[in-house]
CSV table of C-alpha atoms in Angstrom, one decimal:
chain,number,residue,atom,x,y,z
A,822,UNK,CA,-18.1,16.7,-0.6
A,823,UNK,CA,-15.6,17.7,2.3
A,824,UNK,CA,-14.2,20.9,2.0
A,825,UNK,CA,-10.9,21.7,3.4
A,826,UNK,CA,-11.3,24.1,6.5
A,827,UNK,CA,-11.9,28.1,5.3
A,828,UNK,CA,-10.1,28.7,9.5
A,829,UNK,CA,-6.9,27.6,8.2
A,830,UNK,CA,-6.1,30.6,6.3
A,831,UNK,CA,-5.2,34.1,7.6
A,832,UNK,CA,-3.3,31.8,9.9
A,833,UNK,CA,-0.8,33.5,12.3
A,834,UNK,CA,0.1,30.5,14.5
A,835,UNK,CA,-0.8,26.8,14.2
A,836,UNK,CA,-3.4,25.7,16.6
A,837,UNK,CA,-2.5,22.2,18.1
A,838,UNK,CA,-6.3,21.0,16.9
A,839,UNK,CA,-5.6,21.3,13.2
A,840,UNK,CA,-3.9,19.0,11.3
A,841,UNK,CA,-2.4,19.6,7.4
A,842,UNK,CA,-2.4,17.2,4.7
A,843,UNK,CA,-0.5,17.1,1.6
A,844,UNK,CA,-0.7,14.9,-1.6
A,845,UNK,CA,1.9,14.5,-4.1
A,846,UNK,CA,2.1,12.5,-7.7
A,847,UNK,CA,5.1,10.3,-6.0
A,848,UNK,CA,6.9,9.3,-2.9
A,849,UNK,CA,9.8,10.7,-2.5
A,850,UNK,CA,7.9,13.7,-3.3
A,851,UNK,CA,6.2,13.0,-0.3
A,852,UNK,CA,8.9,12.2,2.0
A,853,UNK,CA,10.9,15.3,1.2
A,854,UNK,CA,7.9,17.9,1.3
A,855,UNK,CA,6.8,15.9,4.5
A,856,UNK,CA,10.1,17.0,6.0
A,857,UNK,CA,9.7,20.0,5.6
A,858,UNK,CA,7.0,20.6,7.9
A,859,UNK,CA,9.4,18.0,10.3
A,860,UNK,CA,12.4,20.4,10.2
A,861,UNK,CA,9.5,23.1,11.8
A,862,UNK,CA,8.8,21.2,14.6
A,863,UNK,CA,5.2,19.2,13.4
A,864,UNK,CA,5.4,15.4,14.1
A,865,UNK,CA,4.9,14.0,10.3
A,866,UNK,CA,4.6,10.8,8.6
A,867,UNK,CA,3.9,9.5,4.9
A,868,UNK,CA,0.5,7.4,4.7
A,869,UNK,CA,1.5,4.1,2.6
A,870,UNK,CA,-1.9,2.4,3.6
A,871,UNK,CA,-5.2,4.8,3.6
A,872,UNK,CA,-6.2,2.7,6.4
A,873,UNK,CA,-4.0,3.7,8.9
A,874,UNK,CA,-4.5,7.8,8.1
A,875,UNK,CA,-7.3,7.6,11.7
A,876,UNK,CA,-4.7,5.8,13.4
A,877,UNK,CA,-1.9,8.4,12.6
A,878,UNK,CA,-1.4,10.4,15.8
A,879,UNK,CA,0.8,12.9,14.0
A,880,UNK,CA,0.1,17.1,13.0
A,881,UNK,CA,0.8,16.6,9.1
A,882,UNK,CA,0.4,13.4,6.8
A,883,UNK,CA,1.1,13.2,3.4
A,884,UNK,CA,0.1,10.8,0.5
A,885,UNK,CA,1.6,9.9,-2.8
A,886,UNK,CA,-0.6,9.1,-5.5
A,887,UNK,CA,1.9,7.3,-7.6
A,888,UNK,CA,0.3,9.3,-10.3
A,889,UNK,CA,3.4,11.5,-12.3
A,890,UNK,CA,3.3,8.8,-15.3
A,891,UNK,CA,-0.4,8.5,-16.0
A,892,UNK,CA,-2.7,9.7,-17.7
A,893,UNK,CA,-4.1,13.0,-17.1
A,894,UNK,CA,-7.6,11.5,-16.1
A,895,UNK,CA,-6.6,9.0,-13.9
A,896,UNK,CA,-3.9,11.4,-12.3
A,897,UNK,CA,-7.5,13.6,-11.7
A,898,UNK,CA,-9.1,10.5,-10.5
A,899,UNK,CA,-6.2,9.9,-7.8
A,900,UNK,CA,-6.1,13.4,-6.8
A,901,UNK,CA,-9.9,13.1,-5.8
A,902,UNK,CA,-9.5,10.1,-4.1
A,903,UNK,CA,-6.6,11.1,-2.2
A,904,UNK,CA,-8.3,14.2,-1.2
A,905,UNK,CA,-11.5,12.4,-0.1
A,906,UNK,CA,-9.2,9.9,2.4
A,907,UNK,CA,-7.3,12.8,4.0
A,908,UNK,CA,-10.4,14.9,4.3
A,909,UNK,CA,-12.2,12.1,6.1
A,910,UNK,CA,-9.2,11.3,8.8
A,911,UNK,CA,-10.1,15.1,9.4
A,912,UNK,CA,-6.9,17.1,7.6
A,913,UNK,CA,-7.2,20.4,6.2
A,914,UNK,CA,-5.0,23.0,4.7
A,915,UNK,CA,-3.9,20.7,1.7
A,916,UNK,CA,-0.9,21.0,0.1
A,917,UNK,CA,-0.2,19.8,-3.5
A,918,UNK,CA,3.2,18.9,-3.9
A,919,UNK,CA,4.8,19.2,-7.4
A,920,UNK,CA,8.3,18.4,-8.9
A,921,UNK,CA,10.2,21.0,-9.2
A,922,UNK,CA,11.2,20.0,-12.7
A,923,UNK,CA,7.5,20.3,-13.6
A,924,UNK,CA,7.5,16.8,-14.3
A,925,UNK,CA,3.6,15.2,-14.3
A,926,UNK,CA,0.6,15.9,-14.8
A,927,UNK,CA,1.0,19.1,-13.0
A,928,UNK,CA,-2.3,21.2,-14.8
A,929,UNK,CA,-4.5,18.0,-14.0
A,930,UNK,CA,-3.4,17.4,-10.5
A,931,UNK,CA,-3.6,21.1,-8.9
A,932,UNK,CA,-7.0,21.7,-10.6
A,933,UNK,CA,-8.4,18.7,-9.6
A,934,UNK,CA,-7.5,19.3,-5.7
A,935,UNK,CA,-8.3,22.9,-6.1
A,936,UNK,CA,-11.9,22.0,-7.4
A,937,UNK,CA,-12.8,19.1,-5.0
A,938,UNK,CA,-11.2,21.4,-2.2
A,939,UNK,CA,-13.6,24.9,-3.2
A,940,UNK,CA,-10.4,26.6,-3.0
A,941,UNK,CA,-10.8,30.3,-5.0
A,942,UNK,CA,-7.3,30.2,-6.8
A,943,UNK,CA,-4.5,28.1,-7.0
A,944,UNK,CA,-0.5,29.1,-5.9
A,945,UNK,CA,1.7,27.2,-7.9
A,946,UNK,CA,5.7,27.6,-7.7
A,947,UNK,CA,7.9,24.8,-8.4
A,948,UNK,CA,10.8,26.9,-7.0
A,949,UNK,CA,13.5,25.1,-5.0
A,950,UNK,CA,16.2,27.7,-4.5
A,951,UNK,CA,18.3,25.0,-2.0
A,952,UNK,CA,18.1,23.0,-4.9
A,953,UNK,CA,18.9,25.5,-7.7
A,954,UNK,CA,15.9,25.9,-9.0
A,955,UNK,CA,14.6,29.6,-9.0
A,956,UNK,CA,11.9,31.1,-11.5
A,957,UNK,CA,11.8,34.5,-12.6
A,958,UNK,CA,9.8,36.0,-15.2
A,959,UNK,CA,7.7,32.9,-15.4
A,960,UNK,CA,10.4,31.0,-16.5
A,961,UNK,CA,11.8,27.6,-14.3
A,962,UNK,CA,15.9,27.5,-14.6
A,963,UNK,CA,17.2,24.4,-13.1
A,964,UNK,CA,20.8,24.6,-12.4
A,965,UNK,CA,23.0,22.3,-14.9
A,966,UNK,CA,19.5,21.5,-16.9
A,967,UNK,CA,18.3,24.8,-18.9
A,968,UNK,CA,14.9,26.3,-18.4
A,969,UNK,CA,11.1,25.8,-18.9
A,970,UNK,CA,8.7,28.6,-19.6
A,971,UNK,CA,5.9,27.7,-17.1
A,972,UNK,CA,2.8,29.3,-19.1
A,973,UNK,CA,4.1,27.5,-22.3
A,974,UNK,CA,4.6,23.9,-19.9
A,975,UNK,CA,1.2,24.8,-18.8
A,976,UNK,CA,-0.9,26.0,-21.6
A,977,UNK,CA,0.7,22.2,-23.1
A,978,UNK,CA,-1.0,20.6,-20.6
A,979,UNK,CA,-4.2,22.3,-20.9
A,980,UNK,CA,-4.2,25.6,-18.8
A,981,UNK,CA,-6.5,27.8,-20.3
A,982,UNK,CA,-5.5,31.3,-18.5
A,983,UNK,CA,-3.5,32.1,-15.7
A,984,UNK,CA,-2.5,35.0,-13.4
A,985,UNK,CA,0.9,35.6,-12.3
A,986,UNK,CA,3.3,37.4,-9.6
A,987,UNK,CA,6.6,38.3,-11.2
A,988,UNK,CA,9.9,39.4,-9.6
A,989,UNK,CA,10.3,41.5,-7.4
A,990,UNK,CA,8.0,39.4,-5.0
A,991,UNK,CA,5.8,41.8,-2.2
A,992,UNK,CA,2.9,41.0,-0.2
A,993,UNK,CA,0.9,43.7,-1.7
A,994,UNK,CA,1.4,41.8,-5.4
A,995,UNK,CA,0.9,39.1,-3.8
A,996,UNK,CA,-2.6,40.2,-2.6
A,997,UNK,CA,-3.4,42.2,-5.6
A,998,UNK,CA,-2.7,38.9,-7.7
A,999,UNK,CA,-5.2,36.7,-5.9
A,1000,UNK,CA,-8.0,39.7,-5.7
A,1001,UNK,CA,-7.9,39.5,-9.5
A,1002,UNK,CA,-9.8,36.2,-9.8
A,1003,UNK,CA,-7.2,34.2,-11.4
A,1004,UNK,CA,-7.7,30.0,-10.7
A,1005,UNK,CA,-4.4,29.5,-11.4
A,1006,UNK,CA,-1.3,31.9,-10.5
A,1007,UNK,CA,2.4,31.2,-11.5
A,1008,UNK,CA,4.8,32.9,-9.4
A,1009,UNK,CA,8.4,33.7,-9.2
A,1010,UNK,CA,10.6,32.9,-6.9
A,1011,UNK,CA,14.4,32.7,-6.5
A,1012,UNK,CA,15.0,32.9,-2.6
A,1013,UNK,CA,13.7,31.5,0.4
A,1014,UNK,CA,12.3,34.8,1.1
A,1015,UNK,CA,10.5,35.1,-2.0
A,1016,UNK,CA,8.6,32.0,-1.2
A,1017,UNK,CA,7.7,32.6,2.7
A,1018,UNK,CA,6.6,36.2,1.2
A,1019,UNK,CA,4.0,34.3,-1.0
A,1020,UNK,CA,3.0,31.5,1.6
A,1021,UNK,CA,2.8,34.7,4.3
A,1022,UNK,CA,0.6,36.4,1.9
A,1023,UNK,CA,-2.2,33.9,0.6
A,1024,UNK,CA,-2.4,32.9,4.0
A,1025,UNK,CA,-3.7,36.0,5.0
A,1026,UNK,CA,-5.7,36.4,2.1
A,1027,UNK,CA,-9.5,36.8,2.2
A,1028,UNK,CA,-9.4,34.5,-0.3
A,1029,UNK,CA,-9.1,30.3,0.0
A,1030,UNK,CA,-5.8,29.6,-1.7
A,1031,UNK,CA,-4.7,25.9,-2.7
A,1032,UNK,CA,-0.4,25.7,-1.9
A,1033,UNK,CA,1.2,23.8,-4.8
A,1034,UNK,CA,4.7,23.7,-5.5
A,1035,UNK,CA,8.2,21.8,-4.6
A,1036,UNK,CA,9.4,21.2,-1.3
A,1037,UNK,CA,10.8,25.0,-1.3
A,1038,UNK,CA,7.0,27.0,-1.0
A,1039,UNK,CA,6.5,23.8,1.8
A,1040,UNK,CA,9.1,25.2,3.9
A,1041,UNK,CA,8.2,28.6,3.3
A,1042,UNK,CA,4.5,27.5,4.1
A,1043,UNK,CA,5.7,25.0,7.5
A,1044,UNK,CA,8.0,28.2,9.0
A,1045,UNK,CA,4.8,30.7,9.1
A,1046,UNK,CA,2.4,27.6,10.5
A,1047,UNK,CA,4.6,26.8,12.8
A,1048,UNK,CA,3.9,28.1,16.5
A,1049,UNK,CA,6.9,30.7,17.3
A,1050,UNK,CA,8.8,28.7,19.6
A,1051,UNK,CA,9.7,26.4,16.9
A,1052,UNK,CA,9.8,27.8,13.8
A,1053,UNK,CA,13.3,27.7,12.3
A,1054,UNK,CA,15.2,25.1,10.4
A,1055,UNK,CA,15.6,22.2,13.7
A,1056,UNK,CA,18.1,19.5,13.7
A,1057,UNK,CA,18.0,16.6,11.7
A,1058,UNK,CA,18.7,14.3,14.3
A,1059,UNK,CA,15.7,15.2,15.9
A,1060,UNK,CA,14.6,12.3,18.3
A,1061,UNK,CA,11.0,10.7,17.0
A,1062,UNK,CA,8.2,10.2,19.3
A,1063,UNK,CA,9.0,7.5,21.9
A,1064,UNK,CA,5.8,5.2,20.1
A,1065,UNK,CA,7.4,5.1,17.0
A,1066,UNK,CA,11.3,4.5,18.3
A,1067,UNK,CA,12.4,0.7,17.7
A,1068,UNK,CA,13.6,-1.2,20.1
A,1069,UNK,CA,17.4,-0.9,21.4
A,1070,UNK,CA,18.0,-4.7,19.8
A,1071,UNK,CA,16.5,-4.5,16.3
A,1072,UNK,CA,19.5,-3.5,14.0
A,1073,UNK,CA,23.0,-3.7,12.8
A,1074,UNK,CA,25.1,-0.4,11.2
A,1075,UNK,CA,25.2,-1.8,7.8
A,1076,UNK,CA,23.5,0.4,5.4
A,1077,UNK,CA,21.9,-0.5,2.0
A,1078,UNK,CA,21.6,1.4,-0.9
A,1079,UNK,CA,18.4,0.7,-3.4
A,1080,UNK,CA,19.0,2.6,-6.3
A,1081,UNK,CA,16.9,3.0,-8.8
A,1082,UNK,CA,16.9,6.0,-10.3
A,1083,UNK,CA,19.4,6.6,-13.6
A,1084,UNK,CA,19.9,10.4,-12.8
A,1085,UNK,CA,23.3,11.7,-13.6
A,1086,UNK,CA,23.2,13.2,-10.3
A,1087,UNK,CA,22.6,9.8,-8.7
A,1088,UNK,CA,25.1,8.0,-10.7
A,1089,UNK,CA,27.8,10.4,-9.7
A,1090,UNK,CA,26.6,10.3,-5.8
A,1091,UNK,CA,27.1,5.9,-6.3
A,1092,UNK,CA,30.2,6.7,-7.9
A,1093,UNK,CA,32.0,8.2,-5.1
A,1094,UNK,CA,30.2,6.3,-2.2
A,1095,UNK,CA,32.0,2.8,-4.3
A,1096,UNK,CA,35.0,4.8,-3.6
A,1097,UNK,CA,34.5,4.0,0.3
A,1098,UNK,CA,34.0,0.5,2.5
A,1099,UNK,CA,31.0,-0.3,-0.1
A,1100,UNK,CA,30.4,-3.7,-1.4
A,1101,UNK,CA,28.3,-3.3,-4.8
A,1102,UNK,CA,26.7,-2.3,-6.8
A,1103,UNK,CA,25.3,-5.7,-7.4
A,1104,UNK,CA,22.5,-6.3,-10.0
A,1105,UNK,CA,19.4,-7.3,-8.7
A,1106,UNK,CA,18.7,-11.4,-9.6
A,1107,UNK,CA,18.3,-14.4,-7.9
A,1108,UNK,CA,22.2,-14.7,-6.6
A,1109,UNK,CA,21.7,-10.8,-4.9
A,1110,UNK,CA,20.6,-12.2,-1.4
A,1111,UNK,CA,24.0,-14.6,-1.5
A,1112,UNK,CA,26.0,-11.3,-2.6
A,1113,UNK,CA,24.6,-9.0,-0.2
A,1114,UNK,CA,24.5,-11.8,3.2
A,1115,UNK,CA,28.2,-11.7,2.7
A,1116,UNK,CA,29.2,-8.1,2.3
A,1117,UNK,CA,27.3,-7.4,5.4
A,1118,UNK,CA,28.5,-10.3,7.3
A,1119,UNK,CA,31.8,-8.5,7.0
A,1120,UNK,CA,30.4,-5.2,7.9
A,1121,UNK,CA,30.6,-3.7,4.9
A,1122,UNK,CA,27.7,-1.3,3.3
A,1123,UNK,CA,26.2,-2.7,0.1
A,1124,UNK,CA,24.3,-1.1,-3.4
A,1125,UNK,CA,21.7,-2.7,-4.7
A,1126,UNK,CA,21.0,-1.8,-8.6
A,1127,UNK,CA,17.1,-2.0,-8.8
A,1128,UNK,CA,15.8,-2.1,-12.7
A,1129,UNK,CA,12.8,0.1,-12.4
A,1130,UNK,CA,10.9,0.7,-15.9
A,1131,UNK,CA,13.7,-1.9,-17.1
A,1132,UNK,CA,12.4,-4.9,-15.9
A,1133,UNK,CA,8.8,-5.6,-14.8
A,1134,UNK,CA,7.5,-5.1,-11.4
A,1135,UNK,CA,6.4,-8.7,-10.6
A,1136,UNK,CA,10.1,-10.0,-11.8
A,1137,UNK,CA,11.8,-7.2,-9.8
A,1138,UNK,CA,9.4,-8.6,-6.8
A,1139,UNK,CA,10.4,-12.1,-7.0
A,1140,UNK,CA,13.9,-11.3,-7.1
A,1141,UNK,CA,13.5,-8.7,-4.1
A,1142,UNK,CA,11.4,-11.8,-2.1
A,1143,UNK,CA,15.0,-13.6,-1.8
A,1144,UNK,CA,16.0,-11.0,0.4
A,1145,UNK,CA,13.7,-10.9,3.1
A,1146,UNK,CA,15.7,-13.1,5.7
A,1147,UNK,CA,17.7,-9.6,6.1
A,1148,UNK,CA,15.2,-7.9,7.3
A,1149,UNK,CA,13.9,-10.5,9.5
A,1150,UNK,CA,17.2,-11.3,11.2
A,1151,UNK,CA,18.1,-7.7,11.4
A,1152,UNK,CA,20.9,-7.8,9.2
A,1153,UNK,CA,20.1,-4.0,7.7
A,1154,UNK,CA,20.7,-1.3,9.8
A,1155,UNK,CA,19.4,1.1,7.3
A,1156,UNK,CA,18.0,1.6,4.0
A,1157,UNK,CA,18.2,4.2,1.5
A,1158,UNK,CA,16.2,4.2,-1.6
A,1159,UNK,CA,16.7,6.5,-4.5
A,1160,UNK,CA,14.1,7.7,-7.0
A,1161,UNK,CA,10.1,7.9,-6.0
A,1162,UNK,CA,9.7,4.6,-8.2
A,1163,UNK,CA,12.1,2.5,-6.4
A,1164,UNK,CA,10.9,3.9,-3.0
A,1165,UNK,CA,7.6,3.4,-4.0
A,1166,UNK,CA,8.5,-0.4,-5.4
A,1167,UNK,CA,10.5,-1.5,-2.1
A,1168,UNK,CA,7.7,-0.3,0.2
A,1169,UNK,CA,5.3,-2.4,-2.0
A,1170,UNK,CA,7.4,-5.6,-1.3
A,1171,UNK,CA,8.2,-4.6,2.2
A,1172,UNK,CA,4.7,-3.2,3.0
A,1173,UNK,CA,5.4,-0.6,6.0
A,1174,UNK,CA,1.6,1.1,6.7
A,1175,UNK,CA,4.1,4.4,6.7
A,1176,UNK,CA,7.1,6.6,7.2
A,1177,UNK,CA,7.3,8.4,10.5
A,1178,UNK,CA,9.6,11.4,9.0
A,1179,UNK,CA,12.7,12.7,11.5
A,1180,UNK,CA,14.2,15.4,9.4
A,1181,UNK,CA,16.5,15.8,7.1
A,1182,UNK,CA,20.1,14.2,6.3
A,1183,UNK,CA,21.4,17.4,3.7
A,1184,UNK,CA,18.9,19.1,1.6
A,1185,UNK,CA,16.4,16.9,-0.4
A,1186,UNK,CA,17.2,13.8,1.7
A,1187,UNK,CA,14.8,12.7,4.0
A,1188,UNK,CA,15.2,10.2,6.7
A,1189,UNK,CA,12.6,8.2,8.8
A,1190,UNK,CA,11.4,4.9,10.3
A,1191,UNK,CA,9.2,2.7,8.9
A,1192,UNK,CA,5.6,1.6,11.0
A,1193,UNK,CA,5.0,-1.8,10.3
A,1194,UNK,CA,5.5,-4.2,8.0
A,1195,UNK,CA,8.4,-6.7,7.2
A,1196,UNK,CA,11.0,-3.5,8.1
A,1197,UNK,CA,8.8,-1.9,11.2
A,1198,UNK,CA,11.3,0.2,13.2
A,1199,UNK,CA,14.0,0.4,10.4
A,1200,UNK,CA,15.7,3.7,9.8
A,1201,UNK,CA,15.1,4.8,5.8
A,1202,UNK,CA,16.6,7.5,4.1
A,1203,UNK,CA,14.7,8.8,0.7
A,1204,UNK,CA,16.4,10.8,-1.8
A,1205,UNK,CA,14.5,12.1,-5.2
A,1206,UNK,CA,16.9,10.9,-8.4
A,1207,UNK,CA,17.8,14.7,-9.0
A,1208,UNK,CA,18.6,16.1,-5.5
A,1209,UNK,CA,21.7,16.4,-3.3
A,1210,UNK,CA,25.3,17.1,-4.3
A,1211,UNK,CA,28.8,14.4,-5.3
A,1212,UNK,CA,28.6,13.5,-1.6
A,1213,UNK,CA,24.7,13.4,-0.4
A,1214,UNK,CA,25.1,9.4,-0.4
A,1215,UNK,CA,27.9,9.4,1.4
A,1216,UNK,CA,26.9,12.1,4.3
A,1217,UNK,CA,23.2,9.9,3.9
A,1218,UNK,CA,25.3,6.5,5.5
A,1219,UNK,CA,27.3,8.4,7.7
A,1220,UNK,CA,24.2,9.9,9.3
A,1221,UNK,CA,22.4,6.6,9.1
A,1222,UNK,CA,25.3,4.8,11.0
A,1223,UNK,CA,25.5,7.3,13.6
A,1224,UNK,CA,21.9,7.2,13.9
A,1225,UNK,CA,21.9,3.5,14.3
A,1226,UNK,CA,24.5,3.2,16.3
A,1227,UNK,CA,22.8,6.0,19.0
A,1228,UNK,CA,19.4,4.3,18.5
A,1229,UNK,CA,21.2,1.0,20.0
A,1230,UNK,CA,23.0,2.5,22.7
A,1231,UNK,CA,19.5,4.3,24.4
C-alpha cells in the first residue's frame, strides 16, 4: 500500500520535488480548495480523468470523488481508490477536503484516507471564516443557517471518540492535542489565524497528521507550504502557464451561466445578475440551443436553468447534446457553473481531462481553463451553491469578460 511521504511534515518551506494531493467528496469542492493553494503561488489543476494525473505537470492536483450522496461504504471505497491514483502519479501530503456545512459522509471519508494513508491522527475543521463559518466550543455556526454540534454530527455518523482543541487556539494545544493519541481531533476555529496556527502546528508535529477541513484550513495549510517569496494572498488574474493558455482566436465575451444549484444564496445571486444585459434564465429542453444561439448572437450573457436531482442525468444529457455547436464554433466565451452536481454533470457531457485552476474571482469562486475535451482552452468559473455574496455572479462575468477579452488581445 503507498503511504503518503512521512518528509512532508515538520515542513518549513515547499521543496520544488514534492507535489500535494487533495481529494474531496465533490467538485466544486475541489475547485475551490484547489485554489487555494493557486492564490499561494503552486501551479494547480482538478483531475477529471485519473489518466491524465502522470501527465499533469502541475505542484498540487486534486480529485473529486463525487461521493457526498452515497453511502458510507462506497464513499470509503472512493476514498481508497482516489488515494491509490494520486499516490501512484507520486503525490503526497493529502488533503481531505470537506464541506464546510458538514454535509457527507464526513466520518467515512477522513477515516478511510487517514487509514490507507498511516497517518497517526486526523485534523478536522470545517471552519471557513471568509465564508462565515467559524467553530468555537466544538460547535459549527454558519452565518444566516444556525449551528451544528460537531461531536454530536460526528458521533451520528459513527465516530466513536475524538480529541479536540478548543478556543483560544495555541501551538502548544495544538501539540499537546495530537501527543494525546486521539485519531480524530475537532478543532475550533474562527479566524484565519486560528487555522494557519493549527496547519503551522501539525506540520511540525512528530506526529503524521491527515489535513481535513473546508477551503479555510487549505489556505491556512497552502500559505505555510508555500516557499517565502510567494506566500500571501496573489492576484486572481494571475496569468496560467503558457501550455495551458488557449489560443488568441478561440472565444467570444459572452458568458454562460449553468445553474444548478437551488441555494437561496444562488437564487438571490441569479436574481440580480437578470437585472443586467442577461438573456435567461431559460429551462433546459430541446428548444434551449435555439434560445441561447440568439441571445448570444446579440451579445448578450445567457442562464441556463439545469434540473439536477429533478430530472435524470441521461434526459438532462440529451438535452445538453443540442448545444454543442456553441462550443465548437466558439460562441461561449465563458462558462460558469453552480453547484458540485451541475459542475460535475456539465464536465461529464463536455468531457475536459481537467481544470487548470488560475485563482480566484471573490471568495469561494474559482476560475480556470479547461484541458481537453469538447471546451479545451475555455475559461470556467465554479461556484459551490452556498458561497459568495448578492453580487458574486455578477463580479464572476465581469471578471470573465475582462479575462476573455485580455486572453484575445495577447
Amino acid at each position: 500500500m503507498f503511504k503518503a511521504n512521512p518528509a512532508t511534515q515538520r515542513v518549513k518551506r515547499s521543496s520544488p520535488k514534492v507535489r500535494y494531493g487533495i481529494i474531496a467528496d465533490d467538485l466544486t469542492g475541489a475547485t475551490d480548495t484547489a485554489t487555494a493553494f493557486a492564490q499561494c503561488g503552486f501551479t494547480v489543476a482538478v483531475a477529471l480523468e485519473p489518466r491524465c494525473l502522470t501527465s499533469l505537470r502541475v505542484r498540487v492536483i486534486a480529485l473529486s470523488t463525487d461521493s457526498r450522496h452515497d453511502l458510507p461504504a462506497a464513499a470509503r471505497r472512493k476514498v481508497r481508490h482516489a488515494f491509490s491514483q494520486l499516490g501512484a502519479a507520486g503525490l503526497s501530503l493529502f488533503y481531505k477536503k470537506m464541506d464546510s456545512t458538514v454535509q457527507g459522509n464526513i466520518v467515512a471519508e477522513v477515516e478511510a484516507l487517514r487509514d490507507a494513508g498511516g497517518f497517526a491522527t486526523a485534523l478536522v475543521c470545517p471552519a471557513n471564516p471568509a465564508q462565515g463559518r467559524t467553530v468555537r466550543g466544538g460547535v459549527l455556526r454558519v452565518r444566516g443557517s444556525g449551528s451544528v454540534n460537531l461531536r454530536e454530527h460526528f458521533r451520528a455518523q459513527g465516530l466513536a471518540e475524538s480529541g479536540s482543541v478548543e478556543s483560544p487556539v495555541t501551538a502548544a494545544k495544538v501539540r499537546r492535542v495530537i501527543g494525546q493519541g486521539s485519531r480524530f481531533i475537532i478543532a475550533d476555529a474562527t479566524s484565519r489565524g486560528d487555522l494557519a496556527c493549527l496547519a503551522r502546528a501539525a506540520l511540525q508535529s512528530k506526529h503524521r497528521v491527515l489535513f481535513a477541513g473546508s477551503a479555510g484550513l487549505a489556505a491556512g495549510l497552502a500559505s505555510i507550504l508555500a516557499p517565502p517569496k510567494r506566500r500571501g494572498v496573489m492576484s486572481s488574474s494571475r496569468v496560467l502557464p503558457t501550455a495551458l493558455r488557449p489560443g488568441a482566436d478561440d472565444s467570444r465575451h459572452n458568458t454562460l451561466v449553468m445553474a444548478g444549484s437551488k441555494n437561496p444564496v444562488t437564487e438571490r445571486q441569479l436574481k440580480n445578475l437578470s437585472k443586467g444585459a442577461y438573456a435567461g434564465p431559460f429551462g433546459l429542453n430541446r428548444n434551449t440551443g435555439k434560445d441561447v444561439t440568439r441571445s448570444l448572437a446579440c451579445q448578450r450573457h445567457a442562464v441556463i436553468r439545469v434540473p439536477v436531482h429533478r430530472q435524470p442525468d441521461s434526459v438532462i444529457l440529451r438535452h445538453l447534446r443540442a448545444l454543442a455547436h456553441l462550443f465548437r464554433e466558439r460562441r461561449v466565451g465563458s462558462l460558469v457553473l453552480t453547484g458540485g452536481d451541475t459542475a460535475l454533470l456539465i464536465c461529464r457531457w463536455l468531457q475536459p481531462r481537467a481544470i487548470a485552476i488560475g485563482g480566484e474571482i471573490v471568495p469561494g469562486l474559482a476560475w480556470g481553463r479547461f484541458i481537453g475535451g469538447l471546451a479545451d482552452g475555455l475559461t470556467v468559473c465554479t461556484k459551490p451553491g452556498g458561497f459568495g455574496n448578492g453580487q458574486s455572479l455578477v463580479r464572476a462575468v465581469e471578471f470573465l469578460v475582462t479575462q476573455s477579452k485580455s486572453q484575445r488581445a495577447s
